[in-house]
Short mmCIF file of C-alpha atoms and ligand atoms in Angstrom, two decimals:
data_model
loop_
_atom_site.label_atom_id
_atom_site.label_comp_id
_atom_site.label_asym_id
_atom_site.label_seq_id
_atom_site.Cartn_x
_atom_site.Cartn_y
_atom_site.Cartn_z
CA ARG A 104 -58.59 137.68 60.69
CA ASN A 105 -59.80 138.00 57.09
CA PHE A 106 -58.26 141.39 56.91
CA LYS A 107 -54.99 140.03 58.21
CA SER A 108 -54.92 137.01 55.93
CA SER A 109 -55.04 139.31 52.91
CA MET A 110 -52.40 141.58 54.41
CA GLU A 111 -49.64 142.50 52.02
CA CYS A 112 -46.02 142.15 52.89
CA ARG A 113 -44.40 145.38 54.11
CA TRP A 114 -42.89 147.47 51.35
CA ASP A 115 -39.41 147.55 52.88
CA ILE A 116 -39.20 143.80 53.58
CA ASP A 117 -36.02 143.25 51.56
CA ARG A 118 -34.19 145.63 53.86
CA LEU A 119 -34.27 142.65 56.26
CA ASN A 120 -32.40 140.23 53.99
CA ALA A 121 -28.91 141.19 55.07
CA PRO A 122 -29.61 140.98 58.82
CA PHE A 123 -31.47 137.65 58.51
CA LEU A 124 -28.62 136.21 56.44
CA ALA A 125 -26.16 137.44 59.05
CA ILE A 126 -28.11 135.59 61.76
CA TYR A 127 -28.14 132.45 59.61
CA GLU A 128 -24.38 132.67 59.00
CA SER A 129 -23.69 133.19 62.69
CA LEU A 130 -25.56 129.97 63.52
CA ILE A 131 -23.66 127.72 61.07
CA PRO A 132 -21.32 125.39 62.99
CA PRO A 133 -17.65 126.02 62.18
CA GLU A 134 -15.62 123.27 60.47
CA GLU A 135 -13.69 122.49 63.64
CA GLU A 136 -16.93 121.61 65.38
CA LYS A 137 -17.72 119.06 62.64
CA ALA A 138 -14.23 117.61 63.09
CA LYS A 139 -14.78 117.27 66.84
CA GLN A 140 -18.07 115.46 66.24
CA LYS A 141 -16.26 112.98 63.97
CA GLN A 142 -13.56 112.54 66.59
CA LEU A 143 -16.17 111.67 69.23
CA LEU A 144 -17.95 109.27 66.88
CA THR A 145 -14.64 107.48 66.18
CA LEU A 146 -14.00 107.09 69.91
CA LEU A 147 -17.50 105.68 70.44
CA GLU A 148 -17.07 103.26 67.51
CA LYS A 149 -13.87 101.96 69.03
CA LEU A 150 -15.47 101.37 72.43
CA VAL A 151 -18.65 99.82 71.08
CA SER A 152 -16.92 97.44 68.64
CA LYS A 153 -15.09 95.67 71.46
CA GLU A 154 -18.38 94.53 72.96
CA TRP A 155 -20.50 94.31 69.79
CA PRO A 156 -18.24 93.80 66.73
CA GLU A 157 -21.25 93.55 64.39
CA ALA A 158 -22.94 96.73 65.57
CA ARG A 159 -22.77 100.02 63.67
CA LEU A 160 -23.07 103.62 64.79
CA TYR A 161 -24.96 106.22 62.78
CA LEU A 162 -25.26 109.95 63.32
CA TYR A 163 -28.80 111.25 63.00
CA GLY A 164 -30.69 114.37 64.04
CA SER A 165 -29.55 117.88 63.30
CA CYS A 166 -25.82 117.13 63.27
CA ALA A 167 -26.39 114.80 60.30
CA SER A 168 -29.33 116.51 58.59
CA SER A 169 -27.48 119.84 58.14
CA PHE A 170 -30.08 121.59 60.31
CA GLY A 171 -27.74 121.73 63.30
CA VAL A 172 -26.74 125.13 64.62
CA CYS A 173 -23.41 125.60 66.37
CA LYS A 174 -22.90 124.04 69.81
CA SER A 175 -25.65 121.43 69.28
CA ASP A 176 -25.60 118.07 70.98
CA ILE A 177 -25.18 115.08 68.71
CA ASP A 178 -27.60 112.19 68.25
CA VAL A 179 -26.18 108.70 67.66
CA CYS A 180 -27.98 105.47 66.84
CA LEU A 181 -26.44 102.09 67.69
CA ALA A 182 -27.78 99.63 65.14
CA MET A 183 -27.58 95.95 66.04
CA ASP A 184 -29.54 92.68 66.11
CA ALA A 185 -33.25 93.52 66.29
CA ASP A 186 -34.00 90.87 68.96
CA ILE A 187 -31.93 92.36 71.75
CA ASP A 188 -33.43 93.76 74.95
CA LYS A 189 -32.93 97.52 74.59
CA SER A 190 -32.84 98.23 78.33
CA LYS A 191 -30.11 95.64 78.87
CA VAL A 192 -28.05 97.04 76.01
CA ILE A 193 -28.48 100.58 77.36
CA LEU A 194 -27.18 99.52 80.78
CA LYS A 195 -24.27 97.57 79.30
CA LEU A 196 -23.40 100.46 77.00
CA ALA A 197 -23.44 102.94 79.88
CA ASP A 198 -21.12 100.60 81.75
CA ILE A 199 -18.63 100.43 78.89
CA LEU A 200 -18.61 104.18 78.32
CA GLU A 201 -18.40 104.98 82.03
CA SER A 202 -15.17 103.09 82.38
CA ASP A 203 -13.47 105.17 79.71
CA LYS A 204 -12.72 108.81 79.04
CA LEU A 205 -16.28 110.07 79.08
CA GLN A 206 -18.21 112.07 81.67
CA ASP A 207 -21.76 112.33 83.03
CA VAL A 208 -22.76 108.95 81.60
CA GLN A 209 -26.45 108.32 82.33
CA ALA A 210 -28.62 105.38 81.25
CA LEU A 211 -32.25 106.43 80.73
CA THR A 212 -33.95 103.07 80.33
CA ARG A 213 -37.48 104.20 81.10
CA ALA A 214 -37.75 107.03 78.57
CA ARG A 215 -40.09 106.59 75.56
CA VAL A 216 -36.90 106.17 73.54
CA PRO A 217 -34.31 104.65 75.93
CA ILE A 218 -30.93 106.40 75.63
CA VAL A 219 -27.49 106.77 77.11
CA LYS A 220 -26.43 110.39 77.66
CA LEU A 221 -22.82 111.45 77.97
CA MET A 222 -20.37 114.32 77.68
CA ASP A 223 -16.97 114.10 76.09
CA PRO A 224 -14.53 116.36 77.97
CA ALA A 225 -11.98 116.22 75.12
CA THR A 226 -14.34 117.96 72.69
CA GLY A 227 -16.95 119.44 75.05
CA ILE A 228 -19.70 117.75 73.04
CA SER A 229 -22.74 116.11 74.63
CA CYS A 230 -24.30 113.11 72.99
CA ASP A 231 -27.42 110.92 73.20
CA ILE A 232 -27.14 107.32 72.02
CA CYS A 233 -30.27 105.31 71.21
CA ILE A 234 -30.61 101.71 70.02
CA ASN A 235 -32.02 100.57 66.66
CA ASN A 236 -33.89 103.78 65.90
CA VAL A 237 -33.13 103.26 62.21
CA LEU A 238 -36.23 105.16 61.05
CA ALA A 239 -34.70 108.30 62.53
CA VAL A 240 -31.53 107.69 60.51
CA VAL A 241 -33.65 107.46 57.34
CA ASN A 242 -35.78 110.55 58.08
CA THR A 243 -32.53 112.41 58.79
CA LYS A 244 -31.36 111.54 55.26
CA LEU A 245 -34.65 112.81 53.83
CA LEU A 246 -34.18 116.16 55.61
CA ARG A 247 -30.56 116.41 54.49
CA ASP A 248 -31.56 115.69 50.88
CA TYR A 249 -34.23 118.40 50.98
CA ALA A 250 -31.67 120.85 52.37
CA GLN A 251 -29.43 120.29 49.34
CA ILE A 252 -32.10 121.34 46.85
CA ASP A 253 -32.49 124.99 47.83
CA VAL A 254 -30.42 126.90 50.38
CA ARG A 255 -33.49 128.88 51.45
CA LEU A 256 -34.74 125.81 53.34
CA ARG A 257 -31.70 125.74 55.61
CA GLN A 258 -31.80 129.53 56.03
CA LEU A 259 -35.49 129.51 56.94
CA ALA A 260 -35.17 126.51 59.28
CA PHE A 261 -32.22 128.04 61.17
CA ILE A 262 -34.16 131.25 61.70
CA VAL A 263 -37.33 129.39 62.75
CA LYS A 264 -35.40 127.11 65.15
CA HIS A 265 -33.58 130.11 66.62
CA TRP A 266 -36.92 131.90 67.08
CA ALA A 267 -38.54 128.80 68.65
CA LYS A 268 -35.68 128.33 71.11
CA SER A 269 -35.63 132.02 72.06
CA ARG A 270 -39.39 132.09 72.61
CA GLY A 271 -39.50 128.82 74.58
CA VAL A 272 -41.70 126.97 72.06
CA ASN A 273 -39.21 124.19 71.24
CA GLU A 274 -39.91 122.06 74.35
CA THR A 275 -41.84 118.86 73.70
CA TYR A 276 -42.12 118.13 77.43
CA GLN A 277 -44.03 121.42 77.79
CA GLY A 278 -46.34 120.65 74.90
CA THR A 279 -44.62 122.66 72.19
CA LEU A 280 -42.91 121.30 69.09
CA SER A 281 -39.64 119.47 68.44
CA SER A 282 -36.99 120.86 66.12
CA TYR A 283 -37.82 117.99 63.79
CA ALA A 284 -41.45 119.18 63.61
CA TYR A 285 -40.36 122.76 62.82
CA VAL A 286 -38.13 121.56 59.98
CA LEU A 287 -41.06 119.58 58.52
CA MET A 288 -43.21 122.73 58.77
CA CYS A 289 -40.55 124.62 56.79
CA ILE A 290 -40.35 121.89 54.11
CA HIS A 291 -44.13 121.79 53.80
CA PHE A 292 -44.25 125.58 53.52
CA LEU A 293 -41.66 125.66 50.72
CA GLN A 294 -43.43 122.81 48.87
CA GLN A 295 -46.60 124.94 48.94
CA ARG A 296 -45.12 128.19 47.57
CA ARG A 297 -46.10 129.08 44.01
CA PRO A 298 -43.87 128.53 42.11
CA ALA A 299 -42.76 125.76 44.47
CA ILE A 300 -39.34 126.10 46.08
CA LEU A 301 -39.12 122.40 47.01
CA PRO A 302 -40.49 119.32 45.21
CA CYS A 303 -42.04 116.34 46.97
CA LEU A 304 -39.27 113.71 46.94
CA GLN A 305 -41.56 110.88 48.10
CA GLU A 306 -43.91 111.41 45.13
CA MET A 307 -41.08 111.20 42.60
CA GLU A 308 -39.45 108.10 41.10
CA ALA A 309 -37.79 106.25 44.00
CA THR A 310 -34.02 106.01 43.69
CA TYR A 311 -33.56 105.16 47.37
CA VAL A 312 -35.61 102.37 48.95
CA VAL A 313 -35.20 100.75 52.36
CA THR A 314 -37.58 98.87 54.61
CA VAL A 315 -37.30 99.74 58.28
CA ASP A 316 -39.58 98.39 61.03
CA ASN A 317 -41.92 97.08 58.29
CA ILE A 318 -42.21 100.55 56.79
CA GLU A 319 -41.09 101.00 53.21
CA CYS A 320 -39.17 104.25 52.89
CA ALA A 321 -38.81 105.28 49.26
CA PHE A 322 -37.90 108.59 47.67
CA PHE A 323 -35.92 110.31 44.95
CA ASP A 324 -32.49 111.05 46.38
CA GLU A 325 -30.48 112.19 43.35
CA VAL A 326 -30.95 115.71 44.59
CA GLU A 327 -27.92 117.13 42.78
CA LYS A 328 -30.17 116.89 39.68
CA LEU A 329 -32.66 119.24 41.36
CA SER A 330 -30.32 122.08 42.21
CA ASP A 331 -32.24 124.63 40.13
CA PHE A 332 -35.70 123.34 41.08
CA GLY A 333 -36.64 126.46 43.05
CA SER A 334 -35.01 129.00 40.75
CA ARG A 335 -38.30 130.16 39.17
CA ASN A 336 -39.33 131.38 42.59
CA ARG A 337 -37.33 134.50 43.43
CA GLU A 338 -38.63 135.06 46.95
CA THR A 339 -35.95 136.25 49.32
CA ILE A 340 -35.30 134.95 52.83
CA ALA A 341 -36.94 138.01 54.41
CA GLN A 342 -40.08 137.51 52.32
CA LEU A 343 -40.16 133.82 53.26
CA VAL A 344 -39.74 134.45 57.00
CA TRP A 345 -42.58 136.97 56.75
CA ALA A 346 -44.76 134.53 54.81
CA PHE A 347 -43.95 131.57 57.07
CA PHE A 348 -45.20 133.33 60.18
CA HIS A 349 -48.11 134.87 58.31
CA TYR A 350 -49.12 131.39 57.14
CA TRP A 351 -49.06 129.79 60.62
CA ALA A 352 -50.67 132.83 62.24
CA TYR A 353 -53.55 133.52 59.85
CA CYS A 354 -53.79 131.08 56.94
CA HIS A 355 -53.46 127.53 58.23
CA ASP A 356 -56.68 125.63 58.91
CA TYR A 357 -55.84 124.03 62.27
CA THR A 358 -59.31 122.51 62.65
CA ASN A 359 -59.44 120.43 59.50
CA THR A 360 -56.03 119.88 57.98
CA VAL A 361 -52.85 117.87 58.39
CA ILE A 362 -49.56 118.97 56.88
CA SER A 363 -47.94 116.18 54.93
CA VAL A 364 -44.42 116.42 53.52
CA ARG A 365 -44.91 112.87 52.21
CA THR A 366 -47.59 113.98 49.74
CA GLY A 367 -46.41 117.57 49.35
CA SER A 368 -49.86 118.80 50.31
CA LEU A 369 -52.45 119.16 53.02
CA LEU A 370 -54.57 116.15 54.00
CA SER A 371 -57.86 116.26 55.82
CA LYS A 372 -57.92 115.22 59.46
CA ARG A 373 -60.97 113.12 58.62
CA THR A 374 -59.13 110.86 56.15
CA LYS A 375 -56.47 110.20 58.81
CA ASP A 376 -59.06 109.76 61.55
CA TRP A 377 -57.28 112.42 63.57
CA THR A 378 -60.47 114.19 64.56
CA ARG A 379 -60.92 112.97 68.11
CA ARG A 380 -58.79 112.91 71.19
CA ILE A 381 -57.57 109.36 71.81
CA GLY A 382 -55.65 108.95 75.06
CA ASN A 383 -53.17 111.78 75.13
CA ASP A 384 -53.24 112.42 71.38
CA ARG A 385 -55.30 115.52 70.74
CA HIS A 386 -54.34 116.48 67.19
CA LEU A 387 -54.66 120.24 67.72
CA ILE A 388 -51.94 120.89 65.16
CA CYS A 389 -51.29 117.97 62.82
CA ILE A 390 -47.93 117.21 61.27
CA GLU A 391 -47.67 113.79 59.65
CA ASP A 392 -44.33 112.02 60.00
CA PRO A 393 -43.06 111.38 56.44
CA PHE A 394 -42.53 107.63 57.01
CA ASP A 395 -44.34 106.64 60.20
CA ILE A 396 -47.56 108.06 58.85
CA SER A 397 -49.63 107.11 61.89
CA HIS A 398 -47.44 109.44 63.94
CA ASP A 399 -48.67 113.01 64.40
CA LEU A 400 -45.73 115.14 65.54
CA GLY A 401 -48.25 117.56 66.94
CA ARG A 402 -49.53 115.00 69.42
CA VAL A 403 -47.50 116.55 72.24
CA VAL A 404 -49.50 119.78 71.89
CA ASP A 405 -52.34 120.23 74.40
CA LYS A 406 -55.15 122.79 74.75
CA PHE A 407 -52.87 125.18 76.66
CA SER A 408 -49.77 124.88 74.53
CA ILE A 409 -51.72 125.25 71.25
CA LYS A 410 -52.74 128.69 72.47
CA VAL A 411 -49.15 129.55 73.36
CA LEU A 412 -47.95 128.37 69.95
CA ARG A 413 -50.57 130.25 67.97
CA GLU A 414 -50.01 133.43 69.96
CA GLU A 415 -46.30 133.14 69.25
CA PHE A 416 -46.97 132.73 65.52
CA GLU A 417 -49.21 135.81 65.65
CA ARG A 418 -46.63 137.79 67.60
CA ALA A 419 -43.97 136.86 65.05
CA ALA A 420 -46.25 137.73 62.12
CA GLU A 421 -47.04 141.15 63.58
CA ILE A 422 -43.39 141.87 64.26
CA MET A 423 -42.51 140.92 60.70
CA GLN A 424 -45.24 143.25 59.44
CA TYR A 425 -44.91 146.31 61.65
CA ASN A 426 -41.80 146.28 63.84
CA ALA A 427 -38.95 148.64 63.05
CA ASN A 428 -36.30 146.10 64.01
CA PRO A 429 -37.69 142.55 63.53
CA CYS A 430 -34.28 140.88 63.52
CA VAL A 431 -33.93 141.82 67.18
CA THR A 432 -37.52 141.81 68.46
CA LEU A 433 -38.43 138.46 66.91
CA PHE A 434 -35.78 136.68 69.00
CA GLU A 435 -36.27 138.50 72.29
CA PRO A 436 -36.27 135.83 74.99
CA TYR A 437 -39.62 134.93 76.43
CA ILE A 438 -39.63 135.60 80.17
CA ALA A 439 -42.44 133.91 82.08
N1 CTP B 687 -37.10 112.27 65.55
C1 CTP B 687 -38.12 111.44 65.13
N2 CTP B 687 -39.38 111.61 65.61
C2 CTP B 687 -39.65 112.59 66.51
C3 CTP B 687 -38.64 113.45 66.95
C4 CTP B 687 -37.37 113.26 66.45
O1 CTP B 687 -37.86 110.57 64.29
N3 CTP B 687 -40.88 112.71 66.99
C5 CTP B 687 -35.73 112.04 65.05
C6 CTP B 687 -35.46 112.75 63.74
O2 CTP B 687 -34.59 111.93 62.99
C7 CTP B 687 -34.72 113.98 64.16
C8 CTP B 687 -33.96 113.47 65.38
O3 CTP B 687 -34.81 112.52 65.98
O4 CTP B 687 -33.86 114.41 63.14
C9 CTP B 687 -33.62 114.53 66.39
O5 CTP B 687 -34.78 115.24 66.76
P1 CTP B 687 -34.79 116.68 67.36
O6 CTP B 687 -33.97 116.72 68.60
O7 CTP B 687 -36.20 117.16 67.38
O8 CTP B 687 -34.11 117.51 66.24
P2 CTP B 687 -32.69 118.01 65.95
O9 CTP B 687 -32.76 118.23 64.46
O10 CTP B 687 -31.62 117.11 66.45
O11 CTP B 687 -32.68 119.43 66.64
P3 CTP B 687 -31.77 120.17 67.68
O12 CTP B 687 -30.75 120.84 66.84
O13 CTP B 687 -32.69 121.11 68.36
O14 CTP B 687 -31.19 119.09 68.57
MG1 MG B 688 -30.65 116.89 68.32
#
């Protein structure tokens, strides 16, 4: 392990830049897909406003954060009066949408986050609608703002998400991590590079402040002023993919530390009191939510899936170091 953590990047790493960039480009959604998403949102707004004229619809998740690859589902939040009964609204909403041009409408009232699922045959897009999850709309803006600072974040996150999906480690119901968690891992990683590639927006002067669910969300959002922030760091995408997997395979202290995009640093598990298992929260890999700071995005990970995850990080790190054709081998589907 010590030997590996001091391992130097392969000499021909930059040979991999062109193929990694080609993978990134191939994952970017085409403009017509964005237009179809807008079209679906407009239809939903029309249907919803008849029943709830005061309510508003927001896009969140990868389709709004710029971390969406092509053919992604869209995530929509219906924001309305805070006192409503979410389950009732979900059922009513499903009813309204059912009677129109949409397909496969399902109300999931008993999920941790109750949603309505649907498919729009006109555009072929699937969509999840939740109620009053405004914190997700705000954390989506934070991610989108980070993505505007340095293009290497979006490149790295697309490659990491593509890897995680191919290898079957992007399944929260199986104890692996959400896409949202992987993007936070990428932001943290780029904040930690020396020179840093990303700043810590929540530690800077707040130009954007909202209070949601009693949580004050404040950060610097004039990101156009930061467009050359990372320019002193010349690392290429191939070097960063190598270093990302090397970091999670051999350098991260899983036992004692919490990654925190909010502070731009690592925190100790002890200061967060994330050292013991409480109920189902085991804290085997700790990723602090940037706003809901009592929420560990790693809480879905159990003693079996942590092993799977770490072995996948090690596999990826070894491929990046030794494999003749990493851009293929890295993404080979995992077959159980
Ligand atoms: N989210 C959250 N807390 C979580 C998981 C998700 O607040 N524990 C919110 C975030 O706003 C995130 C959105 O839900 O952007 C969607 O989460 P997820 O499906 O993990 O990410 P996407 O970026 O939509 O990824 P994909 O492209 O795989 O759908
Ligand atoms: Mg999504």
